[in-house]
CSV table of C-alpha atoms in Angstrom, one decimal:
chain,number,residue,atom,x,y,z
A,1,MET,CA,25.7,54.1,19.6
A,2,PRO,CA,22.6,52.1,20.5
A,3,VAL,CA,20.9,50.2,17.7
A,4,ASP,CA,17.4,50.8,16.6
A,5,LYS,CA,15.8,47.4,17.2
A,6,ILE,CA,12.7,48.0,15.0
A,7,LYS,CA,14.9,49.1,12.1
A,8,VAL,CA,17.3,46.2,12.5
A,9,LYS,CA,14.4,43.7,12.4
A,10,LEU,CA,13.0,45.4,9.3
A,11,TRP,CA,16.4,45.1,7.6
A,12,MET,CA,16.6,41.5,8.6
A,13,ASN,CA,13.3,40.7,6.9
A,14,GLU,CA,14.9,41.5,3.6
A,15,PHE,CA,17.2,38.4,4.1
A,16,PRO,CA,15.0,35.7,5.6
A,17,GLY,CA,16.9,33.1,7.6
A,18,ALA,CA,20.3,34.8,7.2
A,19,PHE,CA,20.4,36.6,10.5
A,20,THR,CA,19.4,36.4,14.2
A,21,PHE,CA,19.0,39.4,16.5
A,22,ASP,CA,18.7,39.3,20.3
A,23,GLY,CA,18.0,43.0,20.6
A,24,THR,CA,21.6,44.0,20.9
A,25,VAL,CA,23.8,41.8,18.7
A,26,LEU,CA,23.1,40.9,15.0
A,27,PHE,CA,24.5,37.5,14.2
A,28,CYS,CA,25.0,36.2,10.6
A,29,ARG,CA,24.2,32.5,10.4
A,30,MET,CA,25.9,32.2,7.0
A,31,CYS,CA,29.3,33.5,8.2
A,32,GLU,CA,28.8,32.6,11.8
A,33,LYS,CA,30.0,36.0,13.0
A,34,VAL,CA,28.6,39.2,14.6
A,35,VAL,CA,27.8,42.0,12.1
A,36,ASN,CA,27.6,45.7,12.8
A,37,CYS,CA,24.1,47.0,12.4
A,38,GLU,CA,24.1,50.6,13.3
A,39,ARG,CA,23.3,51.5,9.7
A,40,LYS,CA,21.6,49.6,7.0
A,41,THR,CA,24.6,50.1,4.6
A,42,GLN,CA,26.7,48.0,7.0
A,43,LEU,CA,24.2,45.2,6.5
A,44,LEU,CA,24.1,45.6,2.8
A,45,GLN,CA,27.9,45.6,2.5
A,46,HIS,CA,28.1,42.5,4.6
A,47,VAL,CA,25.8,40.4,2.4
A,48,LYS,CA,27.9,41.2,-0.6
A,49,THR,CA,31.1,39.9,0.9
A,50,THR,CA,32.7,36.7,-0.5
A,51,MET,CA,32.4,34.9,2.9
A,52,HIS,CA,28.7,35.6,3.1
A,53,VAL,CA,28.0,34.6,-0.5
A,54,LYS,CA,29.9,31.3,0.0
A,55,GLY,CA,28.2,30.7,3.3
A,56,GLY,CA,24.9,31.1,1.6
A,57,HIS,CA,25.7,28.5,-1.1
A,58,LYS,CA,27.1,26.1,1.5
A,59,SER,CA,24.0,26.5,3.7
A,60,SER,CA,21.7,26.0,0.7
A,61,SER,CA,23.6,22.9,-0.3
A,62,SER,CA,23.4,21.6,3.2
A,63,ARG,CA,19.7,22.2,3.4
A,64,GLN,CA,19.2,20.5,0.0
A,65,THR,CA,21.2,17.5,1.1
A,66,LEU,CA,19.2,17.3,4.3
A,67,LEU,CA,15.9,17.6,2.5
A,68,THR,CA,17.1,14.9,0.1
A,69,GLN,CA,18.0,12.6,3.0
A,70,ILE,CA,14.7,13.2,4.7
A,71,GLY,CA,12.9,12.5,1.5
A,72,GLU,CA,14.8,9.3,0.9
A,73,GLN,CA,14.2,8.2,4.5
A,74,SER,CA,10.5,9.0,4.2
A,75,THR,CA,10.3,7.0,1.0
A,76,SER,CA,12.1,4.1,2.5
A,77,LYS,CA,9.9,4.2,5.6
A,78,SER,CA,6.8,4.4,3.5
A,79,SER,CA,8.0,1.4,1.4
A,80,ILE,CA,8.6,-0.6,4.5
A,81,ASN,CA,5.2,0.2,6.0
A,82,THR,CA,3.6,-0.7,2.7
A,83,GLU,CA,5.3,-4.0,2.6
A,84,PHE,CA,4.4,-4.7,6.2
A,85,SER,CA,0.7,-3.8,5.6
A,86,THR,CA,0.7,-6.1,2.5
A,87,ASP,CA,2.2,-9.0,4.4
A,88,LEU,CA,-0.1,-8.4,7.4
A,89,CYS,CA,-3.2,-8.4,5.0
A,90,GLU,CA,-2.0,-11.6,3.3
A,91,THR,CA,-1.3,-13.3,6.6
A,92,LEU,CA,-4.8,-12.5,8.0
A,93,MET,CA,-6.5,-13.7,4.8
A,94,ALA,CA,-4.4,-16.9,4.5
A,95,SER,CA,-5.0,-17.7,8.2
A,96,ASN,CA,-8.8,-17.0,7.9
A,97,ILE,CA,-8.5,-14.2,10.5
A,98,PRO,CA,-11.2,-11.6,10.0
A,99,MET,CA,-9.9,-8.1,9.3
A,100,TYR,CA,-12.0,-6.6,12.2
A,101,LYS,CA,-9.8,-8.4,14.6
A,102,LEU,CA,-7.3,-5.6,14.1
A,103,ASN,CA,-9.7,-3.5,16.2
A,104,ASN,CA,-9.4,-5.9,19.1
A,105,PRO,CA,-7.4,-4.0,21.9
A,106,ALA,CA,-5.4,-7.1,22.9
A,107,PHE,CA,-4.5,-8.0,19.3
A,108,LYS,CA,-3.6,-4.4,18.5
A,109,LYS,CA,-1.5,-4.1,21.6
A,110,PHE,CA,0.4,-7.3,20.7
A,111,LEU,CA,1.2,-6.0,17.2
A,112,GLN,CA,2.3,-2.7,18.5
A,113,LYS,CA,4.6,-4.3,21.0
A,114,TYR,CA,6.3,-6.8,18.7
A,115,CYS,CA,6.1,-5.0,15.4
A,116,VAL,CA,8.2,-2.0,16.5
A,117,GLY,CA,8.8,0.5,13.8
A,118,HIS,CA,5.7,-0.3,11.9
A,119,ASN,CA,2.4,1.6,11.8
A,120,ILE,CA,-0.4,-0.9,12.5
A,121,PRO,CA,-3.1,-0.2,9.8
A,122,ASP,CA,-6.8,-0.2,10.7
A,123,GLU,CA,-9.3,-2.6,9.2
A,124,SER,CA,-10.7,-0.1,6.6
A,125,THR,CA,-7.2,0.7,5.3
A,126,LEU,CA,-6.4,-3.0,4.6
A,127,ARG,CA,-9.8,-3.6,3.0
A,128,LYS,CA,-9.6,-0.5,0.7
A,129,ASN,CA,-5.9,-0.4,-0.1
A,130,TYR,CA,-4.4,-3.9,0.3
A,131,VAL,CA,-7.0,-6.6,-0.2
A,132,PRO,CA,-7.4,-6.0,-3.9
A,133,GLY,CA,-3.7,-6.3,-4.5
A,134,VAL,CA,-3.4,-9.5,-2.4
A,135,TYR,CA,-6.4,-10.9,-4.3
A,136,GLN,CA,-4.7,-10.2,-7.7
A,137,SER,CA,-1.4,-11.6,-6.6
A,138,VAL,CA,-3.1,-14.9,-5.5
A,139,LEU,CA,-4.9,-15.1,-8.9
A,140,GLN,CA,-1.6,-14.6,-10.7
A,141,ALA,CA,0.0,-17.4,-8.6
A,142,ILE,CA,-2.9,-19.7,-9.5
A,143,ARG,CA,-2.4,-18.9,-13.2
A,144,GLU,CA,1.3,-19.5,-13.0
A,145,ASP,CA,0.9,-22.8,-11.2
A,146,ILE,CA,-1.7,-24.2,-13.7
A,147,GLY,CA,0.2,-22.8,-16.7
A,148,ASP,CA,-0.6,-24.4,-20.0
A,149,ASN,CA,-2.1,-27.6,-18.4
A,150,TYR,CA,-5.6,-28.8,-19.0
A,151,ILE,CA,-7.9,-28.0,-16.2
A,152,TRP,CA,-10.9,-29.5,-14.4
A,153,VAL,CA,-13.6,-27.6,-12.5
A,154,SER,CA,-16.0,-28.6,-9.7
A,155,THR,CA,-19.0,-26.7,-8.6
A,156,ASP,CA,-21.7,-27.1,-6.0
A,157,GLU,CA,-24.4,-25.1,-4.3
A,158,THR,CA,-25.4,-25.0,-0.7
A,159,THR,CA,-27.5,-23.0,1.7
A,160,ASP,CA,-25.9,-21.0,4.4
A,161,ALA,CA,-27.2,-20.2,7.9
A,162,CYS,CA,-29.1,-17.2,6.5
A,163,GLY,CA,-30.9,-19.3,3.9
A,164,ARG,CA,-29.0,-17.9,1.0
A,165,TYR,CA,-27.9,-20.0,-2.0
A,166,VAL,CA,-24.1,-20.0,-2.1
A,167,ALA,CA,-22.2,-21.4,-5.1
A,168,ASN,CA,-18.5,-22.5,-4.9
A,169,LEU,CA,-16.1,-23.2,-7.7
A,170,ILE,CA,-12.9,-25.2,-7.5
A,171,VAL,CA,-10.3,-25.5,-10.3
A,172,GLY,CA,-7.3,-27.7,-10.7
A,173,LYS,CA,-4.8,-28.8,-13.3
A,174,LEU,CA,-4.8,-32.2,-15.0
A,175,THR,CA,-1.3,-33.7,-14.8
A,176,SER,CA,0.0,-37.3,-14.7
A,177,GLU,CA,3.3,-36.3,-13.0
A,178,ALA,CA,2.0,-35.6,-9.4
A,179,PHE,CA,-1.0,-34.7,-7.4
A,180,ALA,CA,-1.9,-31.1,-8.0
A,181,ASN,CA,-3.6,-29.0,-5.3
A,182,PRO,CA,-7.0,-27.6,-6.3
A,183,TYR,CA,-8.0,-24.0,-5.7
A,184,LEU,CA,-11.2,-22.5,-4.5
A,185,VAL,CA,-11.4,-19.6,-6.8
A,186,SER,CA,-15.0,-18.3,-6.3
A,187,CYS,CA,-17.8,-18.2,-3.8
A,188,LYS,CA,-20.9,-16.3,-4.7
A,189,VAL,CA,-24.5,-15.8,-3.4
A,190,LEU,CA,-27.0,-16.7,-6.1
A,191,GLU,CA,-30.5,-15.1,-6.3
A,192,LYS,CA,-31.8,-18.5,-7.2
A,193,THR,CA,-30.4,-21.9,-8.3
A,194,ASN,CA,-31.1,-23.2,-11.8
A,195,HIS,CA,-29.0,-24.3,-14.7
A,196,SER,CA,-28.8,-20.7,-16.0
A,197,THR,CA,-27.5,-19.1,-12.8
A,198,VAL,CA,-25.0,-21.9,-12.2
A,199,ALA,CA,-23.6,-21.8,-15.8
A,200,ARG,CA,-23.3,-18.1,-15.6
A,201,PHE,CA,-21.5,-18.3,-12.3
A,202,VAL,CA,-19.0,-20.9,-13.6
A,203,ASN,CA,-18.3,-19.0,-16.8
A,204,ASP,CA,-17.9,-15.6,-15.1
A,205,SER,CA,-15.6,-17.1,-12.4
A,206,LEU,CA,-13.4,-18.8,-15.0
A,207,ARG,CA,-13.1,-15.6,-17.1
A,208,THR,CA,-12.0,-13.8,-13.9
A,209,VAL,CA,-9.2,-16.3,-13.1
A,210,PHE,CA,-8.2,-17.1,-16.7
A,211,PRO,CA,-9.1,-14.2,-19.0
A,212,ASP,CA,-7.4,-15.9,-22.0
A,213,LEU,CA,-8.5,-19.5,-21.3
A,214,SER,CA,-8.9,-21.5,-24.4
A,215,GLU,CA,-12.0,-23.8,-24.5
A,216,ASP,CA,-9.9,-26.8,-25.4
A,217,LYS,CA,-8.1,-26.5,-22.0
A,218,PHE,CA,-11.3,-27.1,-20.2
A,219,ARG,CA,-11.7,-30.9,-20.0
A,220,VAL,CA,-13.6,-32.0,-16.9
A,221,PHE,CA,-16.7,-30.6,-15.1
A,222,LEU,CA,-17.6,-32.2,-11.8
A,223,SER,CA,-20.8,-31.8,-9.7
A,224,ASP,CA,-23.6,-33.7,-8.2
A,225,ALA,CA,-26.4,-35.4,-10.1
A,226,ALA,CA,-29.0,-32.7,-9.7
A,227,PRO,CA,-30.8,-32.1,-13.0
A,228,TYR,CA,-30.0,-28.4,-13.1
A,229,MET,CA,-26.3,-29.1,-12.5
A,230,ILE,CA,-26.2,-31.6,-15.4
A,231,LYS,CA,-27.9,-29.1,-17.6
A,232,ALA,CA,-25.5,-26.4,-16.5
A,233,GLY,CA,-22.6,-28.6,-17.4
A,234,GLN,CA,-24.0,-29.3,-20.9
């Protein structure tokens, strides 16, 4: 007796994903067997069989396992890409390579060729999502290196090619054990240069790097002999 294709498809819709139908044969994916489909009752009886019910549980478990594996792989890949982007951002900054160089076709081609398996982030992604984190990690490394030692600071102001007043601040730890590397911790454009703007620049910069800095840890202030610098130090 020929089957009614339209009816069979309607019956199948009640059990999504359980059956396939080629227009002649109805195949149960759970049991991996052909099912009679001349009448709907045959289909209803089949889905109640022990084999079909067990097959459904097994299929559901397999799908869940697969989804879990896919999720873990996705998380792992995301973690790897995040680490790669962080390292790339840190390397560019430490090497004084501008972020916009990532848009250079030759540089991007090189990274894509030799950094297989990693998504090469664009400039804006690094600036928005990774530069702040790298900045904070560098500040933390400076804090840990200086520790509880006394510190010295040095500041100076210069004029850049655009005629702007740029102030710089260097800090270092005072220790008799060995030479300690100083750190350039702040560069800022000042609206004007006088003792007030310089003093505010130094104080704000120190609070950024050392939020809990005690005043007795601050021992030496170095600068040139300009009157406004001397007044700022006082």
